[in-house]
Short mmCIF file of C-alpha atoms and ligand atoms in Angstrom, two decimals:
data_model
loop_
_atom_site.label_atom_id
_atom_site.label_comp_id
_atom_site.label_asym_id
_atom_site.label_seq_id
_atom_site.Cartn_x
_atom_site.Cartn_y
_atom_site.Cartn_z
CA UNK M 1 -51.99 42.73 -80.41
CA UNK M 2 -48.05 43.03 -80.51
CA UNK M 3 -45.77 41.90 -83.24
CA UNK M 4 -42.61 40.41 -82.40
CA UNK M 5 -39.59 40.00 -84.56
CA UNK M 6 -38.15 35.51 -84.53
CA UNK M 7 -34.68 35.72 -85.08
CA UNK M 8 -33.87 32.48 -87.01
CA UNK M 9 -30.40 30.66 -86.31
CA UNK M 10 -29.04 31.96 -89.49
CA UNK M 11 -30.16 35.26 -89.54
CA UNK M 12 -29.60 36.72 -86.09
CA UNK M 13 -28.10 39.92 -86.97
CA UNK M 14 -30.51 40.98 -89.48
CA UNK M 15 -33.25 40.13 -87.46
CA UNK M 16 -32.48 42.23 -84.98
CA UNK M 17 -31.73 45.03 -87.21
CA UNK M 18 -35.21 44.59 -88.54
CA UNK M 19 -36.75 44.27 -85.86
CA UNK M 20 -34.83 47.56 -84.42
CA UNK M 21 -36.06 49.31 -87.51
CA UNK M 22 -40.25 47.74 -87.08
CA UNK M 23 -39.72 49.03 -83.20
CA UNK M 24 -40.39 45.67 -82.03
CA UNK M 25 -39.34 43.32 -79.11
CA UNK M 26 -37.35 39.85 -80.52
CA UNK M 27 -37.36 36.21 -79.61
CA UNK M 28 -34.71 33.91 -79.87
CA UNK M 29 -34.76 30.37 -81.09
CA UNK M 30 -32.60 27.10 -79.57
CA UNK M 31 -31.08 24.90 -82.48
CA UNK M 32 -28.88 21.98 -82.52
CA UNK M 33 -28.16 18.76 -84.45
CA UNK M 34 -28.85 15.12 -82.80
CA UNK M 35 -25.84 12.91 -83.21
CA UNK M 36 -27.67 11.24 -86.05
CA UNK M 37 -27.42 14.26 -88.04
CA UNK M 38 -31.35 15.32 -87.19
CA UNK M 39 -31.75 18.94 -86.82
CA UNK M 40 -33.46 20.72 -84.03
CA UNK M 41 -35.13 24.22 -84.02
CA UNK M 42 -37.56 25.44 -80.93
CA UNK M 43 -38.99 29.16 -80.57
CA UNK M 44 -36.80 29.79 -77.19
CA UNK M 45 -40.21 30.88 -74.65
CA UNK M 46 -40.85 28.97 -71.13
CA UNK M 47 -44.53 28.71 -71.88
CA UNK M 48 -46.54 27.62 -74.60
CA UNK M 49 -48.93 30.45 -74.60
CA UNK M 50 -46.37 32.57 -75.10
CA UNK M 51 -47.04 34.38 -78.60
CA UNK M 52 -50.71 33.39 -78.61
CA UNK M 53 -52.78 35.94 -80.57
CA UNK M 54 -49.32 37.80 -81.37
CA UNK M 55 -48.05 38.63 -84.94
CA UNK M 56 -45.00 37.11 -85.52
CA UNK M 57 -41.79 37.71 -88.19
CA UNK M 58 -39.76 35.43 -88.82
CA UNK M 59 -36.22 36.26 -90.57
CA UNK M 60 -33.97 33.15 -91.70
CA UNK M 61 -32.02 32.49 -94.79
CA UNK M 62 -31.68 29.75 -96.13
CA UNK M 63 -27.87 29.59 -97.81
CA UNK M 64 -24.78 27.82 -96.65
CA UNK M 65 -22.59 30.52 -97.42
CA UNK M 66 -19.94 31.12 -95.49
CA UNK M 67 -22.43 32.02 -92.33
CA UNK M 68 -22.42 29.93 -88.99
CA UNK M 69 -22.47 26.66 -89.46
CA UNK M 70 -25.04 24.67 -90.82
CA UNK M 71 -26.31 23.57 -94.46
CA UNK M 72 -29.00 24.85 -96.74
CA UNK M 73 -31.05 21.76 -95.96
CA UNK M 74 -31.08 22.16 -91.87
CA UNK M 75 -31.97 26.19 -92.64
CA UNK M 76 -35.06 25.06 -94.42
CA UNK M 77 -35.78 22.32 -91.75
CA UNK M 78 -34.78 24.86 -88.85
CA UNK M 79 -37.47 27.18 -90.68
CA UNK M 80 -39.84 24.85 -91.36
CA UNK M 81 -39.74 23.44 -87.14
CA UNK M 82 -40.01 27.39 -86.08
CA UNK M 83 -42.94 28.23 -88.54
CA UNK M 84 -44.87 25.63 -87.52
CA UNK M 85 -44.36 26.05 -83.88
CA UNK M 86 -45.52 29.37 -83.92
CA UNK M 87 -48.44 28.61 -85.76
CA UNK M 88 -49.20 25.47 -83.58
CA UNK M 89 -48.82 28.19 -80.56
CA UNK M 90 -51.57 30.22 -82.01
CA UNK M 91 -49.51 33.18 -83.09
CA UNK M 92 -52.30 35.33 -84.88
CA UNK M 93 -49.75 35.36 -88.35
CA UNK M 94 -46.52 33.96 -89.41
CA UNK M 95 -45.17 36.27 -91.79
CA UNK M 96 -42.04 34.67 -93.09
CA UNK M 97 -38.86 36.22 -94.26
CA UNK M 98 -36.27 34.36 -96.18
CA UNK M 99 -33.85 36.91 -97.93
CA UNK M 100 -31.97 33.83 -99.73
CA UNK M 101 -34.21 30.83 -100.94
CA UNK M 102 -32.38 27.89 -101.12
CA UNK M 103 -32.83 26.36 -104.23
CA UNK M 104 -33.94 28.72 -105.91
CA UNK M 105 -32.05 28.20 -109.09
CA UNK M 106 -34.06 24.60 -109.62
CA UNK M 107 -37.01 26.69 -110.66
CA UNK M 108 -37.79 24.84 -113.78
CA UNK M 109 -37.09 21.33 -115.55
CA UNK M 110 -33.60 21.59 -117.18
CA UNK M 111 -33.38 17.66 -118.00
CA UNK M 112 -36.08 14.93 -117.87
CA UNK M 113 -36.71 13.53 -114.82
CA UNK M 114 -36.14 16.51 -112.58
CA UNK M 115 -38.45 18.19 -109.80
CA UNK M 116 -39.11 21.41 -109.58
CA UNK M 117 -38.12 21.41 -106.39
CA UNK M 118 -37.86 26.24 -105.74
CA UNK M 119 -41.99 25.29 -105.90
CA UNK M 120 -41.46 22.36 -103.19
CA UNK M 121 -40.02 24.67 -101.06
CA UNK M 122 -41.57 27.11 -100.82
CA UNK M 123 -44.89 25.29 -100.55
CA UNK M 124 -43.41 23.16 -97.64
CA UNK M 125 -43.20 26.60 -95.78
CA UNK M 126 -46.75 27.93 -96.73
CA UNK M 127 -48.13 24.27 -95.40
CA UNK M 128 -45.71 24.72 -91.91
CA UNK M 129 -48.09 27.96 -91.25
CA UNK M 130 -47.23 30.91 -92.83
CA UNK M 131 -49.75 33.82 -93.32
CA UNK M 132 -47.39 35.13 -95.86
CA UNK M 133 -43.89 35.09 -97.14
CA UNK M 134 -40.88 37.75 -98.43
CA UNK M 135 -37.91 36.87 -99.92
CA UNK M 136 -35.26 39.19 -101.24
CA UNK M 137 -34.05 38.95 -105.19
CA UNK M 138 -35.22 35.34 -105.44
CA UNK M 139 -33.75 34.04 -108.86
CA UNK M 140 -36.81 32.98 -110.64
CA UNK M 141 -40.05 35.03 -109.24
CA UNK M 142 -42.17 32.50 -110.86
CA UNK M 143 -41.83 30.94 -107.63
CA UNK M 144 -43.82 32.83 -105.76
CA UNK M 145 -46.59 31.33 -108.22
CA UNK M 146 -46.44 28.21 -106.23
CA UNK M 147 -47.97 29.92 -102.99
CA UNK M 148 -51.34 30.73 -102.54
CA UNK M 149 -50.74 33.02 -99.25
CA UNK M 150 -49.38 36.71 -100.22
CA UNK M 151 -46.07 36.54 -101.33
CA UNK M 152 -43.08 39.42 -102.26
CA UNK M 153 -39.96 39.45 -103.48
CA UNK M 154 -38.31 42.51 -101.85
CA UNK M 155 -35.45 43.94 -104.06
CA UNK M 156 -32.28 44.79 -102.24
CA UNK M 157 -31.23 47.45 -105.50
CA UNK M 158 -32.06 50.66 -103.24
CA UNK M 159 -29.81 49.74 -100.30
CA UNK M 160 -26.94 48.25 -102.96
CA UNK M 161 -26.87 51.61 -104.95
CA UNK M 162 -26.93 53.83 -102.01
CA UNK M 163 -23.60 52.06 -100.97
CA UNK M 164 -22.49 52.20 -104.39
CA UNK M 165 -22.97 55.75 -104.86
CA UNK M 166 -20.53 56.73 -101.41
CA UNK M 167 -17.53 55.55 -104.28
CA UNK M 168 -17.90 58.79 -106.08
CA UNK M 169 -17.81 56.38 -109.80
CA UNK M 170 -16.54 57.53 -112.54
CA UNK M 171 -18.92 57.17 -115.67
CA UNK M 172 -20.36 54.15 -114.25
CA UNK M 173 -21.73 51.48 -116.36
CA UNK M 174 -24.04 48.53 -115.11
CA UNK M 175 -22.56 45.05 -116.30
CA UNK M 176 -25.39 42.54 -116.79
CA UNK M 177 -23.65 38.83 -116.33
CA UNK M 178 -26.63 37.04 -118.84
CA UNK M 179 -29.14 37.97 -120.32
CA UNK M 180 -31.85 37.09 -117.90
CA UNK M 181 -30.14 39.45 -115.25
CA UNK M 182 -30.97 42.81 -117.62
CA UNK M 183 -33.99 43.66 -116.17
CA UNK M 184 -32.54 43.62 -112.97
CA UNK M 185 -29.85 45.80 -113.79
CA UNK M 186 -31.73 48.18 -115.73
CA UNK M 187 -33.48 48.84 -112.60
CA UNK M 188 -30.03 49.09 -110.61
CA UNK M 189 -28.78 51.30 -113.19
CA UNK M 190 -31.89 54.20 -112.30
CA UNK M 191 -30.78 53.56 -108.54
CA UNK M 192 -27.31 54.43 -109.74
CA UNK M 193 -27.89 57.70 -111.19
CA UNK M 194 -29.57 58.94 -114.52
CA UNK M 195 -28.46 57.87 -117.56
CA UNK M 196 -26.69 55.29 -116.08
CA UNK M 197 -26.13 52.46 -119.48
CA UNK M 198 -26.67 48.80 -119.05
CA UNK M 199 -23.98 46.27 -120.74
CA UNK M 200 -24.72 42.24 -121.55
CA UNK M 201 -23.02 39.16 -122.06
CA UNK M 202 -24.49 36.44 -123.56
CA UNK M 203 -23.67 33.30 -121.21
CA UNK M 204 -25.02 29.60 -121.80
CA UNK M 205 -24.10 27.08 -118.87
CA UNK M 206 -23.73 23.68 -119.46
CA UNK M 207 -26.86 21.80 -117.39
CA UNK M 208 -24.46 18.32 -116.86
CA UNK M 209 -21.13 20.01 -116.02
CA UNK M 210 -22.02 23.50 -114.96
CA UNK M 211 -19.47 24.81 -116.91
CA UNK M 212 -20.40 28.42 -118.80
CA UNK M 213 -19.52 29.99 -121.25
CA UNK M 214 -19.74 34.06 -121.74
CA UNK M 215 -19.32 36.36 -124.77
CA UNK M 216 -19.86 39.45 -125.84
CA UNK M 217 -18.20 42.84 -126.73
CA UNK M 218 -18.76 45.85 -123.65
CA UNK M 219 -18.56 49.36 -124.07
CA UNK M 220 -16.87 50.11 -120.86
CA UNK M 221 -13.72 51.40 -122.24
CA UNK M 222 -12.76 54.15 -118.76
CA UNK M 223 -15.49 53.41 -117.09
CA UNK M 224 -16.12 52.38 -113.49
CA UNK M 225 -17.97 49.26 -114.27
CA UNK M 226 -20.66 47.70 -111.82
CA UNK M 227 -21.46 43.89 -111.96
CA UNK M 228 -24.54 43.37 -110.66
CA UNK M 229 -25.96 40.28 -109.94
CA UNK M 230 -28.51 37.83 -107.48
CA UNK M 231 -25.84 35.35 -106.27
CA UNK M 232 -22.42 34.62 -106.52
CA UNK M 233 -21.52 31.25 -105.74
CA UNK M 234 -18.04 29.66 -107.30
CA UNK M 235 -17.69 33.23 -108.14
CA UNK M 236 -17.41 31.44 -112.13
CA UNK M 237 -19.83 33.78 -113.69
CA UNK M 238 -18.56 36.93 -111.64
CA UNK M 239 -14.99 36.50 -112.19
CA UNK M 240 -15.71 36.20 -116.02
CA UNK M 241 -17.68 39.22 -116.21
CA UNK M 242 -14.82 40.77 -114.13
CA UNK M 243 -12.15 39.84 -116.97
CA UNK M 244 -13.84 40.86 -119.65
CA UNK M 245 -14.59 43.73 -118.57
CA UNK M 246 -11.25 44.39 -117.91
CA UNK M 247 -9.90 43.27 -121.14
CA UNK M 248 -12.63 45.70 -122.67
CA UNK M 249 -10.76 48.94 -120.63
CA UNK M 250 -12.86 49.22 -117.28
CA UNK M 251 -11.20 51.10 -115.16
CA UNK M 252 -12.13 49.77 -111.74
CA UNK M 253 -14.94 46.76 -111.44
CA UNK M 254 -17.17 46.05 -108.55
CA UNK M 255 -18.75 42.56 -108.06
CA UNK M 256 -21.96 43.23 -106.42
CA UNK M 257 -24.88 40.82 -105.60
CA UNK M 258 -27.60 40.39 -103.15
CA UNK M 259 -26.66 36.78 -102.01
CA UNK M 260 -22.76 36.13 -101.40
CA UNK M 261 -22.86 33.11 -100.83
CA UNK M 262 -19.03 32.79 -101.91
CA UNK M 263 -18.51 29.01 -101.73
CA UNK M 264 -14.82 27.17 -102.36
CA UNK M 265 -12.48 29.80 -103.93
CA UNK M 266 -14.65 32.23 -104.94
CA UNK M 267 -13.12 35.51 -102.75
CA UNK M 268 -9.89 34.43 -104.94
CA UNK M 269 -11.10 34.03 -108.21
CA UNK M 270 -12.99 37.86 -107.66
CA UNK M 271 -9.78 39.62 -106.74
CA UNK M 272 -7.44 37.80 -109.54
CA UNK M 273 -9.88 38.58 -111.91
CA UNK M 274 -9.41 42.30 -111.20
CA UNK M 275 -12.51 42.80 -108.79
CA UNK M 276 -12.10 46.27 -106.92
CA UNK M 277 -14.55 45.31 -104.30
CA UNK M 278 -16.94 42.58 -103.65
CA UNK M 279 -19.98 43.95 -102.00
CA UNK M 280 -22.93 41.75 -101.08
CA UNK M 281 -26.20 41.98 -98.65
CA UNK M 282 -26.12 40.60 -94.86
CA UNK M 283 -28.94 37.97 -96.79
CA UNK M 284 -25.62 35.64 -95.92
CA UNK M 285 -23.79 37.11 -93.30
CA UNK M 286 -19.77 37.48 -94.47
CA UNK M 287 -16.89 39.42 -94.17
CA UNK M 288 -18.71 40.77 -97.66
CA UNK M 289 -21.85 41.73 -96.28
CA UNK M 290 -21.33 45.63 -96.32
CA UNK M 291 -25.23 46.30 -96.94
CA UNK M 292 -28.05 45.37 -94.99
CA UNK M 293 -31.04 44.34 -96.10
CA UNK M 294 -33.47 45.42 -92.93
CA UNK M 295 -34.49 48.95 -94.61
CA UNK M 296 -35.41 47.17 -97.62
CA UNK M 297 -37.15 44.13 -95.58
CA UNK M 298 -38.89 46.62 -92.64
CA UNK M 299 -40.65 49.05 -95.37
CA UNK M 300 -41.83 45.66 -97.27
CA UNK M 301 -43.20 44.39 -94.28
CA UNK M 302 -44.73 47.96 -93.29
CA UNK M 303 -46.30 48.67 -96.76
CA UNK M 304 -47.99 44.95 -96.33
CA UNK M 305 -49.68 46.21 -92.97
CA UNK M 306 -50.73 49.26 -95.36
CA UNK M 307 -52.85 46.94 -97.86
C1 R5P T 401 -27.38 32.22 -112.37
O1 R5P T 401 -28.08 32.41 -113.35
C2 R5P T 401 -27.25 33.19 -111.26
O2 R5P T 401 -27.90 34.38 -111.54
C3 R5P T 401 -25.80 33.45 -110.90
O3 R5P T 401 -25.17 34.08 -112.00
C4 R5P T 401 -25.09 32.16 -110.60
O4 R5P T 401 -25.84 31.40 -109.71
C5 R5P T 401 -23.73 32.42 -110.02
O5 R5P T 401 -23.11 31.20 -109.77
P1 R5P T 401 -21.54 31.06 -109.85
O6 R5P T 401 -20.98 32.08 -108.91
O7 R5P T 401 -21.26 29.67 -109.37
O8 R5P T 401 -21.13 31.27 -111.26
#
């Protein structure tokens, strides 16, 4: 049986550095949009019996970002077409790699009336045909709850600190943006180095405007400070964390997160803020993507085959 590596219209690039790094052949897909708006995804082989009885990987985020064009929705519906195509084509497993889950933020009720929809998701993938699923620093692993095929949630903190550590920092500090992001950065700290301290804000966003809020004293005072993170969108809570810092004495501050998605002004609002460098994962491919993720994503994928 061979294994072959589907590189999904929004992650071309890192498929095929995964796919370099697995030592595997790669398929392409064909993808358009009807003039209706309909989107259109097809696993790009001249015959159906293609990638019968073959394992097959497929590697697609799902952000809008600043990536080629396309929304989150038609990523999940270009996913969804190419999953289930391989399945229908008798591909022996779908293992399914989506280093940015789209909504996964709405992975709980925040006001009546609301659907979980991270669970919908991620369900509507399992029930296109996947034998099991990855995903890279997904914002809520309670997620992964929802599926009952195996499911991981790679973290992308190994390849982030191995970049961060070619910047020789000085008495570097890990800045946690909220509390629910401490864990994480504990963790990112020990990639960092030993004894490596972890600093928090408290923030509290409004659920009807969006707006947040962020306090909190830091003990950063000449410190290279580190601002770690899962996503940076409006780049709201990043360039907060960012000023603080500074106000607190930080001598230089890096904005670092697995997902740039980077939307509206957000490069701005970094750099005014007094960001030395934003650094993010090719999970969204940008001029900020410094790190890749396929390291991180090929040794999750080979330590499954080892189970
Ligand atoms: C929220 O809890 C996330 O971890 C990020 O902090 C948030 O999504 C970033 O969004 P924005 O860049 O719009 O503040």
């Amino acid at each position: 049986m061979s294994r072959v590596v589907v590189l999904g219209p929004a992650s071309q690039a890192l498929g095929i550095r995964v796919a370099r790094k697995l030592g595997v052949e790669t398929v392409d897909t064909e993808f358009k949009q009807f003039p209706d708006g309909e989107v259109y995804a097809r696993v790009a082989v001249n015959d159906e019996a293609a990638l019968a009885g073959q394992e097959a990987i497929v590697v697609q985020s799902c952000g809008a970002g600043r990536g080629p064009g396309g929304s989150q929705n038609a990523r999940l519906v270009q996913l969804v077409m190419i999953v289930n195509a391989l399945a229908r084509m008798d591909a022996a497993s779908v293992r399914v790699v989506v280093p940015y889950l789209a909504y996964g933020r709405q992975d709980k009720v925040f006001r009546p009336g609301e659907c979980i929809f991270a669970h919908q998701v991620v369900t509507m993938i399992e029930r296109a045909g996947a034998t099991a699923f990855y995903t890279v620093d997904v914002h809520a692993e309670t997620v992964l709850e929802a599926l009952s095929i195996p499911a991981w949630n790679v973290s992308s903190m190994p390849a982030l600190a191995e970049y961060l550590n070619t910047k020789t920092l000085h008495a570097p500090v890990v800045v946690s943006p909220d509390k629910g992001a401490v864990k994480r950065s504990h963790v990112f700290a020990d990639y960092l180095g030993e004894d490596v301290p972890v600093e928090a804000f408290y923030k509290a966003r409004d659920v009807v405007t969006g707006e947040i809020e962020m306090t909190g004293e830091l003990a950063v005072a000449d410190r290279d400070v580190v601002v770690a993170d899962d996503i940076i969108s409006t780049g709201g809570t990043m360039s907060s964390a960012i000023e603080i810092s500074k106000q607190s004495g930080a001598r230089r501050v890096f904005a670092v997160c697995t997902h740039p998605l980077l939307i509206q002004n957000a490069v701005a609002r970094l750099y005014s803020a007094g960001a030395e460098e934003v650094i993010g994962t090719d999970s969204i491919d940008s001029e900020f993507s410094v790190v890749s993720l396929a390291g991180v994503i090929a040794d999750a994928l080979t330590n499954d085959d080892a189970q």
